[in-house]
Amino acid sequence: MTRKERETIAGWIFLLPDLVGLAIFVMLPAILGFNISLYNWSGLGQMKFVGFANYAKMLTDPIFLKSLNVTIEYVCMFVPLNFVISLSLALLIKKPSKGIAFFRTIYFAPAAISLVSIAFVWSYIFQQNGFFNSMLSIFRIPSQPLLGSMSQALYVVLALSLYASVGYFMVIFLAGLNDIPEEYYDAARVDGASYWQTFWHITFPLLKPTSFFVLIISLIQGFQLFDQVYVLTGGGPFYATSSVVFYAFQTAFEYYQFGYAAAMDFLMFVILVILSLILYKLLRGGEIK
């Protein structure tokens, strides 16, 4: 057996636990979910086969269409903002200096706290008579409806999501920045390159693998919007913050339409796979060339 063959076998052995986990916890539930989506089922009793009727129902369901629109709007804001803010924080704390460990801890701390716990605290801060409106009154700014507003509630949910996630992705970017050889920056300084020239021609291109990972995980997180909505708004007001995942949860566990809920979740799975493949193609899997 050649050395290359031994390395190939060793590589597959290391990948095996992840592949088994992917098959058991991702692919198998997706297949079972698709199977359930072809039935009309209340969760108990006999399952009635309806084919693709549940998928056709989504086209005429105004609440689903509203939830899909909310989810897309949220993802379009969350993914780029999460990328820019987390990268900016990583650049700020990259160089060792006095007190930098304190700021690294502060920025990362929300990522170590349960999202549900943070959401409960924010629900009190942003309620009608909460801390946020109290602070606005100090500056003589009128009280805002916030979580009770169809136009503002989703932005509060977005702010919570960013607060809870940017610290984690900051650490990911920091690891990527530390992997860039310092010699490149030394050569750029010798050539008289400015900070922005160095960033665009050295830092950003060499962060491509890290950027690809951050974008993919952010995309997945965006489409899985649930905890924040469940705790902060319950999907309201008037479905203004109802994501597809939250509406599927309601459909299954409040309206007992498990087949229809499974159809919505499987559609989200397909959309995520397609978008991930497109992103993979555009960024060439994060490969640096």
Short mmCIF file of C-alpha atoms in Angstrom, two decimals:
data_model
loop_
_atom_site.label_atom_id
_atom_site.label_comp_id
_atom_site.label_asym_id
_atom_site.label_seq_id
_atom_site.Cartn_x
_atom_site.Cartn_y
_atom_site.Cartn_z
CA MET A 1 0.00 0.00 0.00
CA THR A 2 1.43 3.37 -1.02
CA ARG A 3 1.73 6.36 1.29
CA LYS A 4 -0.96 8.24 -0.63
CA GLU A 5 -3.39 5.34 -0.20
CA ARG A 6 -2.67 5.19 3.54
CA GLU A 7 -3.29 8.93 3.85
CA THR A 8 -6.55 8.59 1.92
CA ILE A 9 -7.75 5.81 4.22
CA ALA A 10 -6.74 7.79 7.30
CA GLY A 11 -8.62 10.81 5.98
CA TRP A 12 -11.82 8.79 5.51
CA ILE A 13 -11.45 7.32 9.00
CA PHE A 14 -11.28 10.82 10.49
CA LEU A 15 -14.31 11.87 8.41
CA LEU A 16 -16.35 8.80 9.32
CA PRO A 17 -17.80 10.09 12.64
CA ASP A 18 -18.96 13.32 10.96
CA LEU A 19 -20.43 11.43 8.01
CA VAL A 20 -22.31 9.09 10.35
CA GLY A 21 -23.61 12.06 12.35
CA LEU A 22 -24.63 13.85 9.13
CA ALA A 23 -26.51 10.77 7.95
CA ILE A 24 -28.30 10.14 11.27
CA PHE A 25 -29.08 13.69 12.38
CA VAL A 26 -29.51 15.53 9.04
CA MET A 27 -30.22 13.27 6.08
CA LEU A 28 -32.43 10.73 7.86
CA PRO A 29 -34.67 13.40 9.48
CA ALA A 30 -34.90 15.17 6.11
CA ILE A 31 -36.04 11.96 4.41
CA LEU A 32 -38.54 11.22 7.19
CA GLY A 33 -39.77 14.82 7.06
CA PHE A 34 -40.33 14.58 3.32
CA ASN A 35 -42.24 11.35 3.82
CA ILE A 36 -44.51 12.95 6.46
CA SER A 37 -45.06 15.97 4.18
CA LEU A 38 -46.89 13.72 1.73
CA TYR A 39 -49.56 12.91 4.29
CA ASN A 40 -52.34 14.67 6.13
CA TRP A 41 -51.58 13.75 9.75
CA SER A 42 -52.62 15.24 13.09
CA GLY A 43 -49.82 13.55 15.00
CA LEU A 44 -52.11 10.78 16.21
CA GLY A 45 -54.15 8.20 14.38
CA GLN A 46 -54.05 7.21 10.73
CA MET A 47 -52.02 9.10 8.16
CA LYS A 48 -53.87 10.01 4.96
CA PHE A 49 -51.75 10.17 1.81
CA VAL A 50 -52.28 13.46 -0.06
CA GLY A 51 -49.21 13.56 -2.31
CA PHE A 52 -47.96 17.07 -2.97
CA ALA A 53 -51.16 18.76 -1.78
CA ASN A 54 -49.37 20.22 1.25
CA TYR A 55 -46.83 21.89 -1.05
CA ALA A 56 -49.59 23.28 -3.25
CA LYS A 57 -51.34 24.61 -0.15
CA MET A 58 -48.33 26.81 0.64
CA LEU A 59 -48.85 28.75 -2.58
CA THR A 60 -52.27 29.95 -1.40
CA ASP A 61 -51.56 30.25 2.33
CA PRO A 62 -51.20 34.00 3.08
CA ILE A 63 -49.63 33.36 6.50
CA PHE A 64 -46.97 31.09 4.99
CA LEU A 65 -46.22 33.60 2.24
CA LYS A 66 -45.95 36.35 4.86
CA SER A 67 -43.64 34.17 6.97
CA LEU A 68 -41.49 33.38 3.92
CA ASN A 69 -41.21 37.10 3.14
CA VAL A 70 -40.24 37.85 6.77
CA THR A 71 -37.62 35.09 6.71
CA ILE A 72 -36.06 36.31 3.45
CA GLU A 73 -36.04 39.93 4.66
CA TYR A 74 -34.42 38.87 7.92
CA VAL A 75 -31.76 36.74 6.19
CA CYS A 76 -30.93 39.55 3.74
CA MET A 77 -30.20 41.83 6.71
CA PHE A 78 -28.67 39.34 9.15
CA VAL A 79 -26.08 37.65 6.93
CA PRO A 80 -24.24 40.78 5.62
CA LEU A 81 -24.50 42.67 8.93
CA ASN A 82 -23.23 39.68 10.90
CA PHE A 83 -20.31 39.32 8.47
CA VAL A 84 -19.30 42.99 8.53
CA ILE A 85 -19.66 43.51 12.30
CA SER A 86 -17.88 40.31 13.33
CA LEU A 87 -15.01 40.97 10.88
CA SER A 88 -14.71 44.57 12.10
CA LEU A 89 -14.52 43.44 15.72
CA ALA A 90 -11.88 40.84 14.85
CA LEU A 91 -9.76 43.50 13.14
CA LEU A 92 -10.12 45.80 16.17
CA ILE A 93 -8.92 43.21 18.69
CA LYS A 94 -6.33 41.45 16.54
CA LYS A 95 -3.25 43.32 17.73
CA PRO A 96 -2.23 42.67 21.35
CA SER A 97 -2.39 45.80 23.48
CA LYS A 98 -3.13 46.83 27.04
CA GLY A 99 -6.65 45.87 28.07
CA ILE A 100 -7.44 44.05 24.81
CA ALA A 101 -8.26 40.83 26.69
CA PHE A 102 -11.08 42.68 28.48
CA PHE A 103 -12.67 43.77 25.20
CA ARG A 104 -12.29 40.29 23.70
CA THR A 105 -14.16 38.88 26.70
CA ILE A 106 -16.91 41.51 26.50
CA TYR A 107 -17.47 40.98 22.78
CA PHE A 108 -17.53 37.20 23.08
CA ALA A 109 -19.59 36.97 26.29
CA PRO A 110 -23.06 37.00 24.61
CA ALA A 111 -22.09 33.94 22.53
CA ALA A 112 -21.55 31.99 25.77
CA ILE A 113 -25.03 32.82 27.11
CA SER A 114 -28.20 30.95 26.21
CA LEU A 115 -30.07 32.71 23.40
CA VAL A 116 -33.35 32.14 25.22
CA SER A 117 -31.96 33.81 28.37
CA ILE A 118 -30.83 36.83 26.36
CA ALA A 119 -34.22 37.01 24.65
CA PHE A 120 -36.04 37.04 28.00
CA VAL A 121 -33.91 39.97 29.17
CA TRP A 122 -34.46 41.83 25.90
CA SER A 123 -38.22 41.29 26.17
CA TYR A 124 -38.20 43.41 29.32
CA ILE A 125 -35.77 45.98 27.93
CA PHE A 126 -37.81 46.62 24.76
CA GLN A 127 -41.34 46.43 26.09
CA GLN A 128 -43.51 49.57 26.02
CA ASN A 129 -42.44 50.77 29.48
CA GLY A 130 -39.03 49.12 29.39
CA PHE A 131 -35.49 50.35 29.84
CA PHE A 132 -35.00 51.37 26.18
CA ASN A 133 -37.95 53.75 26.15
CA SER A 134 -36.87 55.10 29.54
CA MET A 135 -33.51 55.99 28.02
CA LEU A 136 -35.23 57.65 25.06
CA SER A 137 -37.29 59.81 27.43
CA ILE A 138 -34.08 61.22 28.92
CA PHE A 139 -33.29 62.69 25.49
CA ARG A 140 -36.92 63.78 25.06
CA ILE A 141 -37.50 61.24 22.27
CA PRO A 142 -41.10 59.95 22.11
CA SER A 143 -41.74 56.42 23.39
CA GLN A 144 -41.58 53.78 20.64
CA PRO A 145 -43.87 50.73 20.31
CA LEU A 146 -40.89 48.50 19.38
CA LEU A 147 -42.06 44.90 19.91
CA GLY A 148 -45.65 46.04 19.41
CA SER A 149 -44.92 47.67 16.07
CA MET A 150 -45.22 45.88 12.73
CA SER A 151 -42.42 48.04 11.33
CA GLN A 152 -40.02 47.90 14.31
CA ALA A 153 -40.38 44.44 15.87
CA LEU A 154 -38.31 42.60 13.25
CA TYR A 155 -35.43 45.04 13.74
CA VAL A 156 -35.43 44.33 17.48
CA VAL A 157 -35.27 40.60 16.67
CA LEU A 158 -32.42 41.30 14.24
CA ALA A 159 -30.51 43.34 16.82
CA LEU A 160 -30.85 40.51 19.34
CA SER A 161 -29.58 37.97 16.82
CA LEU A 162 -26.55 40.10 15.98
CA TYR A 163 -25.80 40.77 19.65
CA ALA A 164 -25.82 37.03 20.36
CA SER A 165 -23.84 35.87 17.32
CA VAL A 166 -21.18 38.41 16.32
CA GLY A 167 -18.91 37.44 19.23
CA TYR A 168 -18.73 33.84 18.07
CA PHE A 169 -17.97 34.76 14.46
CA MET A 170 -15.49 37.38 15.68
CA VAL A 171 -13.44 34.54 17.18
CA ILE A 172 -13.68 32.60 13.90
CA PHE A 173 -12.40 35.61 11.96
CA LEU A 174 -9.69 36.22 14.56
CA ALA A 175 -8.41 32.67 14.02
CA GLY A 176 -8.37 33.31 10.27
CA LEU A 177 -6.50 36.60 10.70
CA ASN A 178 -3.89 34.96 12.91
CA ASP A 179 -3.25 32.35 10.20
CA ILE A 180 -2.16 35.03 7.71
CA PRO A 181 1.67 35.20 7.67
CA GLU A 182 2.99 38.49 9.03
CA GLU A 183 5.57 38.60 6.23
CA TYR A 184 2.86 39.69 3.79
CA TYR A 185 2.11 42.75 5.90
CA ASP A 186 5.81 43.56 6.30
CA ALA A 187 6.24 43.48 2.52
CA ALA A 188 3.18 45.71 2.05
CA ARG A 189 4.52 48.28 4.52
CA VAL A 190 7.87 48.30 2.74
CA ASP A 191 6.04 48.97 -0.55
CA GLY A 192 4.16 51.86 1.06
CA ALA A 193 0.70 50.29 0.94
CA SER A 194 -2.03 52.00 2.94
CA TYR A 195 -4.21 50.23 5.50
CA TRP A 196 -7.11 49.82 3.07
CA GLN A 197 -4.83 48.62 0.27
CA THR A 198 -3.38 46.03 2.63
CA PHE A 199 -6.87 44.95 3.70
CA TRP A 200 -8.29 44.59 0.17
CA HIS A 201 -5.24 42.95 -1.41
CA ILE A 202 -3.92 40.80 1.46
CA THR A 203 -6.28 40.37 4.40
CA PHE A 204 -9.62 39.98 2.64
CA PRO A 205 -8.45 37.54 -0.11
CA LEU A 206 -6.61 35.34 2.40
CA LEU A 207 -9.71 35.25 4.62
CA LYS A 208 -11.70 33.58 1.85
CA PRO A 209 -11.95 30.13 3.56
CA THR A 210 -13.02 31.76 6.84
CA SER A 211 -15.45 34.06 5.05
CA PHE A 212 -17.03 31.09 3.28
CA PHE A 213 -17.57 29.30 6.61
CA VAL A 214 -19.06 32.40 8.25
CA LEU A 215 -21.43 33.06 5.35
CA ILE A 216 -22.67 29.46 5.24
CA ILE A 217 -23.28 29.22 9.00
CA SER A 218 -24.89 32.69 9.06
CA LEU A 219 -27.19 31.65 6.22
CA ILE A 220 -28.24 28.53 8.10
CA GLN A 221 -28.81 30.51 11.31
CA GLY A 222 -30.88 33.06 9.44
CA PHE A 223 -33.26 30.51 7.98
CA GLN A 224 -33.56 28.78 11.36
CA LEU A 225 -34.92 31.90 13.07
CA PHE A 226 -37.09 30.65 15.93
CA ASP A 227 -35.95 31.23 19.55
CA GLN A 228 -35.90 35.02 19.32
CA VAL A 229 -39.35 35.14 17.74
CA TYR A 230 -40.83 32.64 20.20
CA VAL A 231 -39.65 34.57 23.27
CA LEU A 232 -39.84 38.20 22.08
CA THR A 233 -42.92 38.46 19.89
CA GLY A 234 -44.64 35.11 19.44
CA GLY A 235 -44.65 35.86 15.71
CA GLY A 236 -46.57 39.11 16.11
CA PRO A 237 -47.73 41.69 15.78
CA PHE A 238 -49.95 40.40 12.96
CA TYR A 239 -47.28 37.91 11.80
CA ALA A 240 -44.77 40.73 11.26
CA THR A 241 -41.99 38.61 12.83
CA SER A 242 -43.29 35.12 12.06
CA SER A 243 -40.53 33.12 10.36
CA VAL A 244 -41.24 29.98 8.36
CA VAL A 245 -39.74 27.80 11.11
CA PHE A 246 -41.91 29.49 13.75
CA TYR A 247 -45.04 29.14 11.61
CA ALA A 248 -44.23 25.46 11.00
CA PHE A 249 -43.91 25.01 14.78
CA GLN A 250 -47.32 26.62 15.29
CA THR A 251 -48.84 24.53 12.51
CA ALA A 252 -47.57 21.30 14.04
CA PHE A 253 -47.98 21.82 17.77
CA GLU A 254 -50.90 24.26 17.93
CA TYR A 255 -52.96 23.38 14.85
CA TYR A 256 -51.87 19.69 14.72
CA GLN A 257 -51.16 19.70 10.99
CA PHE A 258 -47.91 17.76 11.06
CA GLY A 259 -47.91 16.94 7.35
CA TYR A 260 -48.23 20.59 6.35
CA ALA A 261 -45.58 21.64 8.88
CA ALA A 262 -43.21 18.96 7.55
CA ALA A 263 -43.75 20.29 4.02
CA MET A 264 -42.74 23.80 5.11
CA ASP A 265 -39.64 22.54 6.90
CA PHE A 266 -38.59 20.38 3.97
CA LEU A 267 -39.00 23.33 1.61
CA MET A 268 -36.68 25.36 3.86
CA PHE A 269 -34.20 22.47 3.80
CA VAL A 270 -34.23 22.45 -0.02
CA ILE A 271 -33.84 26.24 -0.20
CA LEU A 272 -30.88 26.10 2.20
CA VAL A 273 -29.18 23.37 0.19
CA ILE A 274 -29.65 25.31 -3.07
CA LEU A 275 -28.37 28.59 -1.60
CA SER A 276 -25.41 26.82 0.01
CA LEU A 277 -24.47 25.24 -3.32
CA ILE A 278 -24.75 28.61 -5.07
CA LEU A 279 -22.55 30.21 -2.41
CA TYR A 280 -20.10 27.33 -2.71
CA LYS A 281 -19.96 27.84 -6.46
CA LEU A 282 -19.52 31.61 -6.22
CA LEU A 283 -16.75 31.40 -3.60
CA ARG A 284 -15.29 28.14 -4.98
CA GLY A 285 -15.68 26.51 -1.59
CA GLY A 286 -13.47 29.11 0.04
CA GLU A 287 -10.46 27.99 -1.98
CA ILE A 288 -7.68 30.57 -2.30
CA LYS A 289 -6.26 30.92 -5.79
#
